[in-house]
Tab-separated table of C-alpha atoms and ligand atoms in Angstrom:
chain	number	residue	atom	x	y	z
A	1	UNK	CA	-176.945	-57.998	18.823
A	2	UNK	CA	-178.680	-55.633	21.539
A	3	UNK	CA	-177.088	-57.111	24.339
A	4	UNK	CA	-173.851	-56.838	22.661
A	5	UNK	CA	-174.658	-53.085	22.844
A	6	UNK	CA	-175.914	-53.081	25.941
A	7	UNK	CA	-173.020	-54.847	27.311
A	8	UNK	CA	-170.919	-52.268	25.455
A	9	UNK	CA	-172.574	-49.089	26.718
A	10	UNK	CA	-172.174	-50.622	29.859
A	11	UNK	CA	-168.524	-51.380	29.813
A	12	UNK	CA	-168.007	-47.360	28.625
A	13	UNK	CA	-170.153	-46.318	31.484
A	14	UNK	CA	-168.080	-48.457	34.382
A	15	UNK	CA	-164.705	-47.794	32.771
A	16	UNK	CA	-165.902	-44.129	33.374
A	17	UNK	CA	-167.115	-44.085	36.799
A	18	UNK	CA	-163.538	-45.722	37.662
A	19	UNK	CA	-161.671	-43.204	35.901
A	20	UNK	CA	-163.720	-40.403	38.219
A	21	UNK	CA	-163.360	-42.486	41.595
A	22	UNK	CA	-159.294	-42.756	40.517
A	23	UNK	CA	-159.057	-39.286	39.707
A	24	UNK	CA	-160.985	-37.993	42.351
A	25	UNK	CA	-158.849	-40.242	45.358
A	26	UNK	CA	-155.600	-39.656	43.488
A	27	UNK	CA	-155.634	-36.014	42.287
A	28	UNK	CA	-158.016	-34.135	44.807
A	29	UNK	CA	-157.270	-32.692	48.407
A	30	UNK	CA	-153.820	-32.638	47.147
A	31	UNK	CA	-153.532	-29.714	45.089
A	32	UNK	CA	-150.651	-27.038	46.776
A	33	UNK	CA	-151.993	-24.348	47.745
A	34	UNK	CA	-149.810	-20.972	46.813
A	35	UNK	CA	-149.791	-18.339	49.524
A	36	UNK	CA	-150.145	-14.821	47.351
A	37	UNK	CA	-147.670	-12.863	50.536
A	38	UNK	CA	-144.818	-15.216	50.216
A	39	UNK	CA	-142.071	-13.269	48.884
A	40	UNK	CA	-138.953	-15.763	50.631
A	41	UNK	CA	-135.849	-16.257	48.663
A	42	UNK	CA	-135.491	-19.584	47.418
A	43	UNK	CA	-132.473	-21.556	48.225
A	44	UNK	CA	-131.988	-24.596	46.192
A	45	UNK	CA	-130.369	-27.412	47.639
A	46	UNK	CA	-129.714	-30.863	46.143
A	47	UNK	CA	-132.452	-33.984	47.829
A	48	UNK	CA	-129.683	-35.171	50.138
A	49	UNK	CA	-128.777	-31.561	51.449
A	50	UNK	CA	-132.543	-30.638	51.677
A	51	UNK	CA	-132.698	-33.528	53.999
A	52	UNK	CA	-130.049	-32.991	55.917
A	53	UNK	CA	-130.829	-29.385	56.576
A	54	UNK	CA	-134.626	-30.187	57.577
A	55	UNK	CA	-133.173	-32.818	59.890
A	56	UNK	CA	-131.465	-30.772	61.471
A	57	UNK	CA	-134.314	-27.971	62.112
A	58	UNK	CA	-136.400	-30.774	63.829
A	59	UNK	CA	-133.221	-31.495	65.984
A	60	UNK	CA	-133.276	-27.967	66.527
A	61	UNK	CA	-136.866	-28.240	67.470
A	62	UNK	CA	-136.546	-31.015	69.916
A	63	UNK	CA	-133.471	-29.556	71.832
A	64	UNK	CA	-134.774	-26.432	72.246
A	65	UNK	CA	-138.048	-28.830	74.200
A	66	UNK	CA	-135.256	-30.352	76.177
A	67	UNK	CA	-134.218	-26.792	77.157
A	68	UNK	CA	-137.388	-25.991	78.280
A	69	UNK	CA	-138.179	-29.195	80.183
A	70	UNK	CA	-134.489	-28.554	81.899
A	71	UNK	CA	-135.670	-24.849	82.357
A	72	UNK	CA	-139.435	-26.260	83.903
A	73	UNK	CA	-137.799	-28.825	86.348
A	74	UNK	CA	-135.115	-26.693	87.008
A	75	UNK	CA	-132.518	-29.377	85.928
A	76	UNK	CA	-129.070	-27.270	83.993
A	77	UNK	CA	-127.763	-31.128	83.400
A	78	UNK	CA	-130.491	-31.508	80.646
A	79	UNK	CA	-130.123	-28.351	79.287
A	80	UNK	CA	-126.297	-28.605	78.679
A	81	UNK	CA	-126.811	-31.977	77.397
A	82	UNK	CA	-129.754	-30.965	74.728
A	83	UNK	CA	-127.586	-27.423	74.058
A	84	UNK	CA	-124.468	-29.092	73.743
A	85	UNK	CA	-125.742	-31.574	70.497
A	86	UNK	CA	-126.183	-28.229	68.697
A	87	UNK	CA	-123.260	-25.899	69.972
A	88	UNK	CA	-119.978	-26.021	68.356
A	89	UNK	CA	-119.617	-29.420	67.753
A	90	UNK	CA	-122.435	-29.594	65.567
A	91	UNK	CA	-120.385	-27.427	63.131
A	92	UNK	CA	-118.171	-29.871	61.879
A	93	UNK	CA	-120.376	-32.145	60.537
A	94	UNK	CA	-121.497	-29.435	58.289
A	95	UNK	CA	-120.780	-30.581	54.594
A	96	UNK	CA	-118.875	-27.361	52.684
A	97	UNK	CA	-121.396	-28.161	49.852
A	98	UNK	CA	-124.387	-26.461	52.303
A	99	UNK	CA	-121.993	-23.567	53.101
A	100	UNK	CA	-121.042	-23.219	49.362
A	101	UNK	CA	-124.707	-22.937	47.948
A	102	UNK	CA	-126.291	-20.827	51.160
A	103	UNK	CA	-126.823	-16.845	50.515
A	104	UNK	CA	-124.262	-15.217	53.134
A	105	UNK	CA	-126.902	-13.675	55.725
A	106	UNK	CA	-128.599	-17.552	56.049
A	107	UNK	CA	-125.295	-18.742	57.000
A	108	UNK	CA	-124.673	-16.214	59.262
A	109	UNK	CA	-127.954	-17.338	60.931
A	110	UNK	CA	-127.102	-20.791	60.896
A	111	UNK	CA	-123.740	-20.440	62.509
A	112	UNK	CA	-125.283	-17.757	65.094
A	113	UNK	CA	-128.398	-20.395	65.852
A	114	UNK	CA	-125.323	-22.609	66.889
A	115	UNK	CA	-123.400	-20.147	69.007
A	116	UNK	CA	-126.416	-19.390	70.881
A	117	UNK	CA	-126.891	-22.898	72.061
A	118	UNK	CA	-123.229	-23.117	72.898
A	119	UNK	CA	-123.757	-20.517	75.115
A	120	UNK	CA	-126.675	-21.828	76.803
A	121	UNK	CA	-124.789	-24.828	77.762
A	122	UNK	CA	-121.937	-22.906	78.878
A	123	UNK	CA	-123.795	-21.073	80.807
A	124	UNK	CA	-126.181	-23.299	81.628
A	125	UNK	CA	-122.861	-25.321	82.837
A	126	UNK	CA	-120.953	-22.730	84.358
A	127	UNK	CA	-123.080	-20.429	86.727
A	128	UNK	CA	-126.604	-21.977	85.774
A	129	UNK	CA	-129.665	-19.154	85.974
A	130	UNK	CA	-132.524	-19.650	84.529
A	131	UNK	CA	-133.460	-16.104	83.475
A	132	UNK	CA	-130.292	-16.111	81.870
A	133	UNK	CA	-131.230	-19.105	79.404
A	134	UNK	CA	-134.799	-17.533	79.087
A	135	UNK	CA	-133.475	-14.484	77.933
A	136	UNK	CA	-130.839	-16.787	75.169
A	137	UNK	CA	-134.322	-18.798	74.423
A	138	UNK	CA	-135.452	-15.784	73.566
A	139	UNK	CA	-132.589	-14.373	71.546
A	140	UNK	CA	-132.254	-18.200	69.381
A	141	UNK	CA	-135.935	-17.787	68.509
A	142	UNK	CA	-135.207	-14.922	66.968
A	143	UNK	CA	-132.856	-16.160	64.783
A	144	UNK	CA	-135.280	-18.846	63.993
A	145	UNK	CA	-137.899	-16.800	63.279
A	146	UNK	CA	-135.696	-14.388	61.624
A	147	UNK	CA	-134.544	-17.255	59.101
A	148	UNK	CA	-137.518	-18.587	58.469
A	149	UNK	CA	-139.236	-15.198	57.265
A	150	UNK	CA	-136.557	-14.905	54.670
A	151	UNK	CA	-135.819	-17.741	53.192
A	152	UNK	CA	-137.764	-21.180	51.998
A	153	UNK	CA	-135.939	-24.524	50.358
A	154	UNK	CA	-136.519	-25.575	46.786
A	155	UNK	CA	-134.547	-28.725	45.270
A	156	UNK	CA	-131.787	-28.124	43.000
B	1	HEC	C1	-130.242	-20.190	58.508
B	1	HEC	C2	-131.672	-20.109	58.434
B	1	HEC	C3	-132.489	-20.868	59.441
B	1	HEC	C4	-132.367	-20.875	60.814
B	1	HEC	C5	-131.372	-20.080	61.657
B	1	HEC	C6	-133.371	-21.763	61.304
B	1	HEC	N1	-134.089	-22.300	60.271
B	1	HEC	FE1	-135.539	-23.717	60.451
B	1	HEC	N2	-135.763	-23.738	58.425
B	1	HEC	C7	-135.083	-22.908	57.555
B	1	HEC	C8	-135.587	-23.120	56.210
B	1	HEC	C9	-135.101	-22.397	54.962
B	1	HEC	C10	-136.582	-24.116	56.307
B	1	HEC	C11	-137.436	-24.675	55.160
B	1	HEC	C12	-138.651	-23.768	55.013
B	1	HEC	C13	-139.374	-23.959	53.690
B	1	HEC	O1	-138.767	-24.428	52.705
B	1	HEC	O2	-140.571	-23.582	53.629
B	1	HEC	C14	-136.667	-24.492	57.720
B	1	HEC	C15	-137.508	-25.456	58.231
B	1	HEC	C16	-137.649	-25.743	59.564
B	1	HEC	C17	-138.501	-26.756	60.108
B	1	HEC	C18	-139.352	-27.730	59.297
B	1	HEC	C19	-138.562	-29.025	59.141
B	1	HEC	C20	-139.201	-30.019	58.179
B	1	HEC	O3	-138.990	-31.218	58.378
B	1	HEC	O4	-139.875	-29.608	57.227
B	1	HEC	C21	-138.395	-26.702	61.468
B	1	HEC	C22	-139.111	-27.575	62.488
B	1	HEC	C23	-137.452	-25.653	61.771
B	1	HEC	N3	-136.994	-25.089	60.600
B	1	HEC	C24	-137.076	-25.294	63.059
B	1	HEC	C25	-136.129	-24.336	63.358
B	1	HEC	C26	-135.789	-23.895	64.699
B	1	HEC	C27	-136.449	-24.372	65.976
B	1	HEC	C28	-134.801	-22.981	64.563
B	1	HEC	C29	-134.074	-22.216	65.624
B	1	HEC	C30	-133.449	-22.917	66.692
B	1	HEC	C31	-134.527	-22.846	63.141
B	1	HEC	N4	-135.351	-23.686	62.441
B	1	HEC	C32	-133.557	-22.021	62.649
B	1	HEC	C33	-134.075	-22.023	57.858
B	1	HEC	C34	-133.601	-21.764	59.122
């Protein structure tokens, strides 16, 4: 009869200790963490379009690297190459779903983003100088940072 108990108590007492180690490995260190100043609109986007439209911002990302590796080792074929996957071209694989649900300033943004590295290839292409595509750098991180300040991503 007592070790019944015992064996009981016991039982209570392990099943506990693995509910603590399970809730402390799955639910801790991942809580999000609200910043109080962030007062971005939201723009909701369906998963797929969310993806797509993050994809593209690390594309963004790396080209603009290629620039400035083209810019470092003074190398315009690079730089038209990286500019030219996000210049014009670039625009017709956007879906009209992504223009449909996006505010009218952040597509104004988007499509500028994409001007500016059109023009940094044709440039870039054309007459290359590299203060010239410093100075665009300068004027598509703007944008960027512009963007960024203003709006954030939630899903649909
Ligand atoms: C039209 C607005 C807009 C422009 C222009 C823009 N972004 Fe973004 N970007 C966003 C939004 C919105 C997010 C999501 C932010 C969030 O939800 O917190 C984002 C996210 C990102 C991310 C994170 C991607 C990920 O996987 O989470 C990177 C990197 C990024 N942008 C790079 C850039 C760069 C570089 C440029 C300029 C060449 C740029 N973006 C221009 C709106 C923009």
């Amino acid at each position: 009869m007592f070790t019944k108990k015992v064996l009981i108590i016991t039982n209570i007492i392990f099943g506990v200790i693995i509910l603590i180690l399970a809730y402390i490995l799955l639910f801790t260190g991942t809580e999000l963490v609200k910043t109080p100043d962030d007062n971005r609109i939201v723009v909701k986007y369906a998963p797929d379009l969310r993806e797509l439209v993050l994809n593209e911002m690390r594309d963004y990302l790396e080209v603009m690297n290629e620039i400035q590796i083209g810019l470092a080792q003074n190398d315009p074929d690079m730089i038209v190459k990286a500019a030219t996957r996000q210049g014009d071209l670039s625009l017709q694989e956007t879906p009209i779903r992504l223009l449909k649900l996006s505010p009218i300033p952040c597509k104004t943004m988007g499509f500028k983003g994409h001007d500016i590295f059109q023009a940094i290839a044709d440039s870039a292409k054309v007459n290359f100088n590299r203060t010239t595509t410093i100075n665009q750098l300068a004027e598509l991180t703007n944008n960027c940072v512009v963007c960024h300040r203003t709006y954030k991503i939630e899903l649909e």
